[in-house]
Amino acid sequence: MEFFSQYVIPPTRGQLELLRYLLVLTYAIHLPFVGMVIGATLLSLAFNARDRDIANPTFARMSKDLMDMVLPNRVVVLVFGVLPLPALWMIYGQWLSKSTVSMFTLLPIGALVVALSFVPLMAYRSSLDPAGRNSQVNFGLGGIGLATLLLGMYILIGAVVRFQDPERWHLAHDGFRWLLSFNVIWKFGHLLLSGLAITGCGILFFFFNWSGREPIRDAKYAQFMKNFGASVLLATVILIPVIGFFYLITTPTIALSGAVYVLAAATLVILFLVFLLAYGAILSPRPRFGARAFILVLAVFLLTGVGDQLTLVNATQEHSAALLTEADEIKAQIELEREAHRAASQVVDVARGEEVFKTVCMTCHRMDERLVGPPLKTVLPKYAGNVDGLISFIQKPEKVNPEYPPMPAPGLPLADIKSVAAYLLGEVDDAGTSTESPQH
Ligand code: HEC
């Protein structure tokens, strides 16, 4: 937090709004991906273990196919898994800047652990043998990767979920207690289940609907895969509302509002539709509904993201108000300084006027001689007592004397024009007195 307070000026109202959209967007990219990595690795490890008990080519193949599905290459991992992490850190840093919460140490730690977990996970993926000779070693790699990812996500989710409990922000200095709350635990469970759900429909979608993939030739394997994916989806879709309910009742009341319940109800409707699709996929002999189920589960992730930012908005209202006041104050301060600067620039400075006269006007004017323009002594007297008239002439010269060409506008700042006008009128006054005095 201190880190951010140092560099970040409090966001204005518009920026705060933008941050919220960014947050939902980041969630919509990151969480489904991480959820799917968790779900697929979990299932892959389970198949892997079964395969080592009783060598089974179906299980070995499934174990590998799942990992190939979620971690196809480094770019995907980078874009969906790693890049959103610093973005999250920045967004929360801005939003909660100047708050007393110091859990900003937790957020980067969680993000770092999550990012690092992809190293053993990628190693696990490439260690899997399609021929089905899985060993202790690759099982270990997968286990380490999954454990690291879970730990990182728990820290990340813990840090973020606890933002919505400002009454306990003081606990932030005690990282461990900060992370240990039912609210966090349910949220974490919710992510695990959603992760399994999107893995389930990911199997239906990526293996059967994805155009970039070769169709599976082995009919028995395809049948097994379809039923497995649909069953995982079916089971998790039933459990998600249960865990969601526990999450909601442990959420601090300050974070809740009517809109949060509306979102929860909408999520429930979508989950019911997914349930029907998953059921249909099991009944149907052919793989179907994968794409539709996948999109709906993504929508669940999106709605959850919107809900998360709503609860955070509710919980941090007071804090945001303080931030906005501060932003307003800073803005007013800047405005004041600008005003002062402007006022200072309007000051008439005769010395500056003389300088401007010598550098600009003297290309065409002398006091007593005709040059390009008329000798000023002959034209200035009509402006005596009428500085404004002179100023407006210099600003925007008009055609006066047919004996002369028109004077081009010198394009000077107003302050300079005022100064040169003051200087010139002073000059005529002096000249006037000096020429008049001998007569008296
Ligand atoms: C490029 C040449 C040029 C420059 C530079 C120039 N003037 Fe002139 N100025 C003229 C000409 C030509 C006229 C005559 C215009 C006319 O009578 O229509 C003139 C006319 C004037 C007049 C007489 C206006 C009137 O009401 O008869 C004043 C006063 C004057 N200039 C002031 C200035 C001042 C002050 C500057 C410097 C900021 C300046 N001029 C710079 C060419 C110039």
Coordinates of C-alpha atoms and ligand atoms in Angstrom, one line a residue:
M1 CA 0.0 0.0 0.0
E2 CA 2.7 2.4 1.0
F3 CA 4.3 1.6 -2.3
F4 CA 1.3 2.8 -4.2
S5 CA 0.5 5.8 -2.0
Q6 CA 3.9 7.1 -3.0
Y7 CA 3.4 7.0 -6.7
V8 CA -0.3 7.1 -7.2
I9 CA -2.5 10.1 -7.1
P10 CA -6.0 9.3 -6.0
P11 CA -8.2 8.3 -8.9
T12 CA -11.0 10.7 -9.9
R13 CA -14.6 9.6 -10.3
G14 CA -14.2 8.7 -13.9
Q15 CA -11.0 6.8 -13.3
L16 CA -12.6 4.8 -10.4
E17 CA -15.4 3.7 -12.7
L18 CA -12.9 2.7 -15.4
L19 CA -10.9 0.7 -12.8
R20 CA -14.1 -1.3 -12.0
Y21 CA -14.6 -2.3 -15.6
L22 CA -11.0 -3.2 -15.9
L23 CA -11.3 -5.4 -12.9
V24 CA -14.2 -7.3 -14.3
L25 CA -12.4 -7.7 -17.6
T26 CA -9.3 -9.0 -15.9
Y27 CA -11.3 -11.4 -13.9
A28 CA -13.1 -12.6 -17.0
I29 CA -9.8 -13.5 -18.6
H30 CA -7.9 -14.8 -15.6
L31 CA -10.3 -16.8 -13.5
P32 CA -11.8 -19.1 -16.1
F33 CA -8.4 -20.0 -17.3
V34 CA -6.9 -20.6 -13.8
G35 CA -10.1 -22.5 -12.8
M36 CA -9.7 -24.7 -15.8
V37 CA -6.0 -25.3 -15.1
I38 CA -6.9 -26.3 -11.5
G39 CA -9.7 -28.5 -12.6
A40 CA -7.8 -30.2 -15.4
T41 CA -4.7 -30.7 -13.4
L42 CA -6.7 -32.2 -10.6
L43 CA -8.5 -34.6 -12.9
S44 CA -5.3 -35.4 -14.8
L45 CA -3.5 -36.3 -11.6
A46 CA -6.4 -38.5 -10.6
F47 CA -6.3 -40.3 -13.9
N48 CA -2.5 -40.5 -13.6
A49 CA -2.8 -42.1 -10.2
R50 CA -5.4 -44.6 -11.3
D51 CA -3.3 -45.5 -14.3
R52 CA -0.4 -46.3 -12.1
D53 CA -2.5 -48.6 -9.9
I54 CA -3.9 -50.5 -12.8
A55 CA -2.2 -49.7 -16.1
N56 CA -5.0 -48.3 -18.2
P57 CA -4.4 -46.6 -21.6
T58 CA -7.7 -44.7 -21.5
F59 CA -6.7 -43.1 -18.2
A60 CA -3.2 -42.4 -19.3
R61 CA -4.4 -40.8 -22.5
M62 CA -7.1 -38.8 -20.6
S63 CA -4.4 -37.6 -18.2
K64 CA -2.4 -36.2 -21.0
D65 CA -5.2 -34.8 -23.1
L66 CA -6.5 -32.8 -20.2
M67 CA -3.2 -31.1 -19.7
D68 CA -2.8 -30.5 -23.4
M69 CA -6.2 -28.8 -23.4
V70 CA -5.5 -26.3 -20.7
L71 CA -1.8 -25.6 -21.3
P72 CA -1.5 -25.8 -25.1
N73 CA 1.5 -23.5 -25.3
R74 CA 3.5 -20.8 -23.5
V75 CA 1.6 -17.9 -25.1
V76 CA -1.7 -19.0 -23.7
V77 CA -0.2 -19.4 -20.3
L78 CA 1.3 -15.9 -20.5
V79 CA -1.7 -14.1 -21.8
F80 CA -4.4 -15.8 -19.7
G81 CA -2.5 -16.9 -16.7
V82 CA 0.3 -14.5 -16.0
L83 CA -0.3 -11.1 -17.6
P84 CA -3.6 -10.4 -15.7
L85 CA -1.7 -10.7 -12.4
P86 CA 0.2 -7.4 -12.4
A87 CA -2.9 -5.8 -13.8
L88 CA -4.9 -6.9 -10.8
W89 CA -2.3 -5.6 -8.5
M90 CA -2.3 -2.2 -10.2
I91 CA -6.1 -1.9 -10.2
Y92 CA -6.5 -2.7 -6.5
G93 CA -3.6 -0.5 -5.7
Q94 CA -5.3 2.4 -7.3
W95 CA -8.7 1.7 -6.0
L96 CA -7.6 1.2 -2.4
S97 CA -4.8 3.7 -2.5
K98 CA -4.4 5.7 0.7
S99 CA -6.3 3.1 2.7
T100 CA -4.7 1.7 5.9
V101 CA -4.7 -1.8 4.5
S102 CA -1.3 -3.2 4.1
M103 CA -2.4 -6.5 2.6
F104 CA -0.8 -5.2 -0.6
T105 CA 2.1 -7.3 0.4
L106 CA -0.2 -10.4 0.2
L107 CA -1.5 -9.5 -3.3
P108 CA 1.9 -9.5 -5.1
I109 CA 3.0 -12.6 -3.1
G110 CA -0.1 -14.5 -4.2
A111 CA 0.4 -13.2 -7.8
L112 CA 4.0 -14.3 -7.8
V113 CA 3.2 -17.8 -6.5
V114 CA 0.5 -18.2 -9.1
A115 CA 2.9 -17.2 -11.9
L116 CA 5.6 -19.5 -10.6
S117 CA 3.2 -22.5 -10.5
F118 CA 3.0 -22.6 -14.2
V119 CA 6.6 -23.7 -14.4
P120 CA 6.1 -27.1 -12.8
L121 CA 2.7 -27.4 -14.5
M122 CA 4.2 -26.9 -17.9
A123 CA 6.9 -29.4 -17.0
Y124 CA 4.2 -31.9 -15.9
R125 CA 2.4 -31.5 -19.2
S126 CA 5.4 -32.2 -21.3
S127 CA 6.5 -35.1 -19.1
L128 CA 3.2 -37.0 -19.7
D129 CA 3.7 -39.9 -22.0
P130 CA 1.0 -40.6 -24.5
A131 CA 1.9 -44.3 -24.5
G132 CA 0.9 -44.4 -20.9
R133 CA 4.1 -44.9 -19.0
N134 CA 3.5 -42.5 -16.2
S135 CA 5.9 -42.3 -13.4
Q136 CA 6.3 -41.1 -9.9
V137 CA 8.3 -38.2 -11.3
N138 CA 5.7 -36.6 -13.5
F139 CA 3.1 -37.2 -10.9
G140 CA 5.3 -35.2 -8.4
L141 CA 5.7 -32.4 -10.9
G142 CA 2.0 -32.1 -11.4
G143 CA 1.4 -32.3 -7.6
I144 CA 3.8 -29.5 -6.9
G145 CA 2.4 -27.4 -9.7
L146 CA -1.2 -27.8 -8.5
A147 CA -0.3 -27.2 -4.9
T148 CA 1.6 -24.0 -5.7
L149 CA -1.2 -22.8 -7.9
L150 CA -3.8 -23.5 -5.2
L151 CA -1.7 -21.8 -2.6
G152 CA -1.2 -18.7 -4.8
M153 CA -4.8 -18.5 -5.6
Y154 CA -5.8 -18.8 -2.0
I155 CA -3.6 -16.0 -1.0
L156 CA -4.8 -13.9 -3.9
I157 CA -8.5 -14.6 -3.3
G158 CA -8.0 -14.2 0.4
A159 CA -6.4 -10.8 0.0
V160 CA -9.1 -9.6 -2.4
V161 CA -12.1 -11.0 -0.6
R162 CA -11.0 -9.4 2.6
F163 CA -11.0 -6.0 1.0
Q164 CA -14.8 -6.2 1.3
D165 CA -14.6 -6.3 5.1
P166 CA -13.3 -2.9 6.0
E167 CA -14.2 -3.4 9.7
R168 CA -11.4 -6.0 9.8
W169 CA -8.9 -4.1 7.8
H170 CA -6.8 -3.7 10.9
L171 CA -6.2 -7.5 10.8
A172 CA -4.2 -6.9 7.6
H173 CA -1.0 -6.6 9.5
D174 CA -1.4 -10.2 10.6
G175 CA -1.4 -11.9 7.3
F176 CA -2.3 -15.3 8.6
R177 CA -5.4 -14.2 10.4
W178 CA -6.3 -12.1 7.5
L179 CA -6.5 -15.1 5.2
L180 CA -8.3 -17.3 7.6
S181 CA -12.0 -16.6 7.3
F182 CA -15.0 -18.6 6.2
N183 CA -15.8 -15.9 3.7
V184 CA -12.4 -16.6 2.0
I185 CA -12.7 -20.4 2.3
W186 CA -16.1 -20.5 0.7
K187 CA -14.9 -18.2 -2.1
F188 CA -12.0 -20.4 -2.7
G189 CA -14.2 -23.5 -2.8
H190 CA -16.4 -21.6 -5.2
L191 CA -13.4 -21.1 -7.5
L192 CA -12.5 -24.8 -7.3
L193 CA -16.0 -25.9 -8.2
S194 CA -16.3 -23.4 -11.0
G195 CA -12.9 -24.5 -12.2
L196 CA -14.1 -28.1 -12.3
A197 CA -17.3 -27.0 -14.1
I198 CA -15.5 -25.1 -16.8
T199 CA -13.1 -28.1 -17.2
G200 CA -16.1 -30.4 -17.6
C201 CA -17.7 -28.3 -20.3
G202 CA -14.2 -27.5 -21.6
I203 CA -13.8 -31.3 -22.4
L204 CA -17.1 -31.2 -24.3
F205 CA -16.2 -28.1 -26.1
F206 CA -12.5 -28.3 -26.9
F207 CA -12.5 -32.0 -27.9
F208 CA -15.8 -32.2 -29.8
N209 CA -16.8 -28.7 -30.9
W210 CA -13.4 -27.0 -31.4
S211 CA -12.8 -26.7 -35.1
G212 CA -9.0 -26.5 -34.7
R213 CA -8.9 -30.0 -33.3
E214 CA -8.8 -33.3 -35.1
P215 CA -11.8 -35.5 -34.4
I216 CA -11.3 -38.3 -32.0
R217 CA -11.2 -41.6 -34.0
D218 CA -11.5 -44.0 -31.1
A219 CA -15.2 -44.1 -30.6
K220 CA -15.0 -45.8 -27.2
Y221 CA -12.5 -43.2 -25.9
A222 CA -14.7 -40.4 -27.3
Q223 CA -17.8 -41.9 -25.5
F224 CA -15.8 -42.1 -22.3
M225 CA -14.6 -38.6 -22.6
K226 CA -18.0 -37.1 -23.4
N227 CA -19.7 -38.8 -20.4
F228 CA -16.9 -37.9 -18.1
G229 CA -16.9 -34.2 -19.1
A230 CA -20.7 -34.0 -18.8
S231 CA -20.7 -35.8 -15.4
V232 CA -18.1 -33.5 -14.0
L233 CA -20.2 -30.6 -15.2
L234 CA -23.4 -31.9 -13.9
A235 CA -22.0 -32.6 -10.4
T236 CA -20.3 -29.3 -10.0
V237 CA -23.3 -27.3 -11.4
I238 CA -25.4 -28.8 -8.6
L239 CA -22.8 -27.9 -5.9
I240 CA -21.9 -24.4 -7.0
P241 CA -25.2 -22.9 -5.7
V242 CA -24.7 -24.6 -2.3
I243 CA -21.2 -23.2 -1.8
G244 CA -22.3 -19.9 -3.3
F245 CA -25.0 -19.7 -0.6
F246 CA -22.5 -20.2 2.1
Y247 CA -20.3 -17.6 0.6
L248 CA -23.1 -15.1 0.6
I249 CA -24.1 -15.7 4.2
T250 CA -20.5 -15.2 5.3
T251 CA -20.1 -12.0 3.3
P252 CA -20.2 -8.9 5.6
T253 CA -23.5 -7.2 5.4
I254 CA -21.8 -3.9 4.5
A255 CA -20.8 -5.5 1.2
L256 CA -24.3 -6.7 0.2
S257 CA -27.0 -4.9 -1.7
G258 CA -30.1 -5.7 -3.7
A259 CA -28.1 -5.9 -6.9
V260 CA -25.8 -8.6 -5.5
Y261 CA -28.9 -10.8 -4.9
V262 CA -30.2 -10.1 -8.3
L263 CA -26.9 -11.2 -9.8
A264 CA -26.9 -14.3 -7.6
A265 CA -30.4 -15.1 -8.9
A266 CA -29.3 -14.6 -12.5
T267 CA -26.4 -16.9 -11.9
L268 CA -28.7 -19.5 -10.5
V269 CA -30.9 -19.4 -13.7
I270 CA -27.8 -19.8 -15.9
L271 CA -26.6 -22.7 -13.8
F272 CA -29.9 -24.4 -14.2
L273 CA -29.6 -24.1 -18.0
V274 CA -26.1 -25.6 -17.8
F275 CA -27.5 -28.4 -15.7
L276 CA -30.0 -29.2 -18.5
L277 CA -27.3 -29.1 -21.1
A278 CA -25.0 -31.4 -19.2
Y279 CA -27.9 -33.8 -18.6
G280 CA -28.7 -33.7 -22.3
A281 CA -25.1 -34.4 -23.1
I282 CA -25.1 -37.5 -21.0
L283 CA -28.4 -38.8 -22.5
S284 CA -27.4 -38.1 -26.0
P285 CA -25.2 -40.7 -27.7
R286 CA -23.4 -38.0 -29.7
P287 CA -21.4 -35.2 -28.0
R288 CA -23.5 -32.1 -28.0
F289 CA -24.0 -28.8 -26.2
G290 CA -20.3 -28.3 -25.5
A291 CA -20.1 -24.8 -27.0
R292 CA -23.3 -23.6 -25.4
A293 CA -22.4 -25.0 -22.0
F294 CA -19.0 -23.5 -22.2
I295 CA -20.3 -20.0 -23.0
L296 CA -22.9 -20.2 -20.2
V297 CA -20.2 -21.2 -17.7
L298 CA -18.1 -18.3 -18.9
A299 CA -21.1 -16.1 -18.3
V300 CA -21.3 -17.5 -14.7
F301 CA -17.6 -16.4 -14.3
L302 CA -18.4 -13.0 -15.7
L303 CA -21.5 -12.5 -13.4
T304 CA -19.4 -13.6 -10.4
G305 CA -16.8 -11.1 -11.4
V306 CA -19.4 -8.3 -11.6
G307 CA -20.8 -9.5 -8.2
D308 CA -17.3 -9.4 -6.7
Q309 CA -16.7 -5.8 -7.8
L310 CA -20.2 -4.8 -6.6
T311 CA -19.6 -6.1 -3.1
L312 CA -16.3 -4.4 -3.1
V313 CA -17.9 -1.1 -4.2
N314 CA -20.5 -1.4 -1.4
A315 CA -17.9 -2.2 1.2
T316 CA -15.5 0.5 0.2
Q317 CA -18.0 3.3 -0.4
E318 CA -16.7 5.3 2.5
H319 CA -13.2 4.8 1.5
S320 CA -13.9 5.7 -2.1
A321 CA -15.7 8.8 -1.0
A322 CA -12.6 9.9 0.9
L323 CA -10.5 9.1 -2.1
L324 CA -12.7 11.2 -4.4
T325 CA -12.6 14.1 -1.9
E326 CA -8.9 13.9 -1.9
A327 CA -8.9 13.8 -5.7
D328 CA -11.2 16.8 -5.8
E329 CA -8.9 18.7 -3.3
I330 CA -5.9 18.0 -5.5
K331 CA -7.8 19.2 -8.5
A332 CA -8.8 22.3 -6.8
Q333 CA -5.2 22.9 -5.7
I334 CA -4.0 22.5 -9.2
E335 CA -6.7 24.9 -10.4
L336 CA -5.7 27.4 -7.8
E337 CA -2.1 27.2 -8.8
R338 CA -3.0 27.6 -12.5
E339 CA -5.1 30.7 -11.6
A340 CA -2.2 32.2 -9.7
H341 CA 0.0 31.6 -12.6
R342 CA -2.4 33.1 -15.0
A343 CA -2.8 36.2 -12.8
A344 CA 1.0 36.5 -12.6
S345 CA 1.2 36.4 -16.3
Q346 CA -1.2 39.3 -16.7
V347 CA 1.0 41.7 -14.7
V348 CA 2.1 44.6 -16.8
D349 CA 5.9 44.9 -16.9
V350 CA 7.3 48.0 -18.6
A351 CA 10.8 46.6 -18.8
R352 CA 9.5 43.6 -20.6
G353 CA 7.5 46.0 -22.8
E354 CA 10.7 47.7 -23.8
E355 CA 12.3 44.4 -24.6
V356 CA 9.3 43.3 -26.7
F357 CA 9.4 46.7 -28.5
K358 CA 13.1 46.3 -29.4
T359 CA 13.0 42.8 -30.5
V360 CA 9.6 42.7 -32.3
C361 CA 8.2 46.1 -33.2
M362 CA 11.5 47.7 -34.2
T363 CA 11.7 45.6 -37.2
C364 CA 9.1 47.9 -38.7
H365 CA 8.9 50.9 -36.4
R366 CA 11.0 53.7 -35.0
M367 CA 9.8 56.4 -32.8
D368 CA 10.7 59.3 -35.1
E369 CA 11.3 57.8 -38.5
R370 CA 9.2 56.2 -41.1
L371 CA 10.2 52.5 -41.7
V372 CA 7.7 49.9 -42.9
G373 CA 5.3 51.3 -40.4
P374 CA 4.7 54.9 -39.4
P375 CA 6.9 56.7 -36.9
L376 CA 5.2 55.8 -33.6
K377 CA 5.4 59.4 -32.3
T378 CA 2.9 60.4 -34.9
V379 CA 0.4 57.7 -34.2
L380 CA 0.7 57.1 -30.5
P381 CA -0.8 60.4 -29.2
K382 CA -4.3 59.3 -30.4
Y383 CA -4.0 56.4 -28.0
A384 CA -3.1 58.6 -25.0
G385 CA -5.5 57.6 -22.2
N386 CA -6.7 54.7 -24.3
V387 CA -4.4 51.7 -23.4
D388 CA -7.2 49.3 -24.3
G389 CA -7.5 50.7 -27.8
L390 CA -3.8 50.3 -28.3
I391 CA -3.8 46.8 -26.9
S392 CA -6.6 45.8 -29.2
F393 CA -4.9 47.3 -32.2
I394 CA -1.7 45.4 -31.5
Q395 CA -3.7 42.2 -30.9
K396 CA -5.6 42.6 -34.1
P397 CA -4.3 45.4 -36.3
E398 CA -6.8 47.0 -38.7
K399 CA -6.1 48.9 -41.8
V400 CA -5.6 52.6 -40.9
N401 CA -3.5 54.7 -43.2
P402 CA -3.6 54.1 -47.0
E403 CA 0.0 55.3 -47.3
Y404 CA 1.1 52.2 -45.4
P405 CA 0.7 48.5 -46.0
P406 CA -1.4 46.8 -43.3
M407 CA 0.4 45.8 -40.2
P408 CA 0.5 42.0 -39.6
A409 CA -0.6 40.8 -36.2
P410 CA 2.6 40.1 -34.2
G411 CA 1.0 37.1 -32.4
L412 CA 2.3 37.9 -29.0
P413 CA 0.9 36.7 -25.6
L414 CA -1.5 39.1 -24.1
A415 CA 0.8 39.9 -21.2
D416 CA 3.5 41.0 -23.7
I417 CA 1.1 43.1 -25.6
K418 CA -0.1 44.8 -22.4
S419 CA 3.5 45.4 -21.4
V420 CA 4.5 46.9 -24.7
A421 CA 1.5 49.1 -24.8
A422 CA 2.2 50.4 -21.3
Y423 CA 5.8 51.0 -22.3
L424 CA 4.9 52.9 -25.5
L425 CA 2.3 55.1 -23.8
G426 CA 4.9 55.9 -21.1
E427 CA 7.3 56.8 -23.8
V428 CA 4.9 59.3 -25.5
D429 CA 4.1 60.9 -22.1
D430 CA 7.8 61.4 -21.5
A431 CA 8.4 62.6 -25.0
G432 CA 5.4 64.9 -24.7
T433 CA 6.6 66.5 -21.5
S434 CA 10.1 66.9 -22.8
T435 CA 9.0 68.6 -26.0
E436 CA 6.4 70.7 -24.3
S437 CA 8.5 71.9 -21.4
P438 CA 10.7 74.3 -23.3
Q439 CA 7.6 76.2 -24.4
H440 CA 6.8 77.0 -20.8
Ligands
HEC1 C1 5.9 43.7 -40.1 C2 6.0 45.2 -39.7 C3 5.4 45.6 -38.4 C4 5.7 45.2 -37.2 C5 6.6 44.0 -36.8 C6 4.9 46.0 -36.3 N1 4.2 46.9 -37.0 FE1 3.0 48.3 -36.3 N2 2.6 49.0 -38.1 C7 3.1 48.5 -39.3 C8 2.4 49.1 -40.4 C9 2.7 48.8 -41.9 C10 1.5 50.0 -39.9 C11 0.6 51.0 -40.6 C12 -0.7 50.2 -40.7 C13 -1.9 51.1 -41.2 O1 -1.8 52.3 -41.1 O2 -2.8 50.4 -41.7 C14 1.7 49.9 -38.4 C15 0.9 50.6 -37.5 C16 1.1 50.7 -36.2 C17 0.4 51.6 -35.3 C18 -0.5 52.7 -35.7 C19 -1.9 52.3 -35.6 C20 -2.9 53.4 -35.9 O3 -3.9 53.3 -35.2 O4 -2.6 54.2 -36.7 C21 0.9 51.3 -34.0 C22 0.4 51.9 -32.7 C23 1.8 50.1 -34.2 N3 1.9 49.8 -35.5 C24 2.4 49.5 -33.1 C25 3.2 48.4 -33.2 C26 3.7 47.7 -32.1 C27 3.6 48.0 -30.7 C28 4.4 46.7 -32.6 C29 5.2 45.6 -31.9 C30 4.4 44.8 -31.0 C31 4.3 46.7 -34.1 N4 3.5 47.8 -34.4 C32 4.9 45.8 -34.9 C33 4.0 47.5 -39.4 C34 4.5 46.7 -38.3

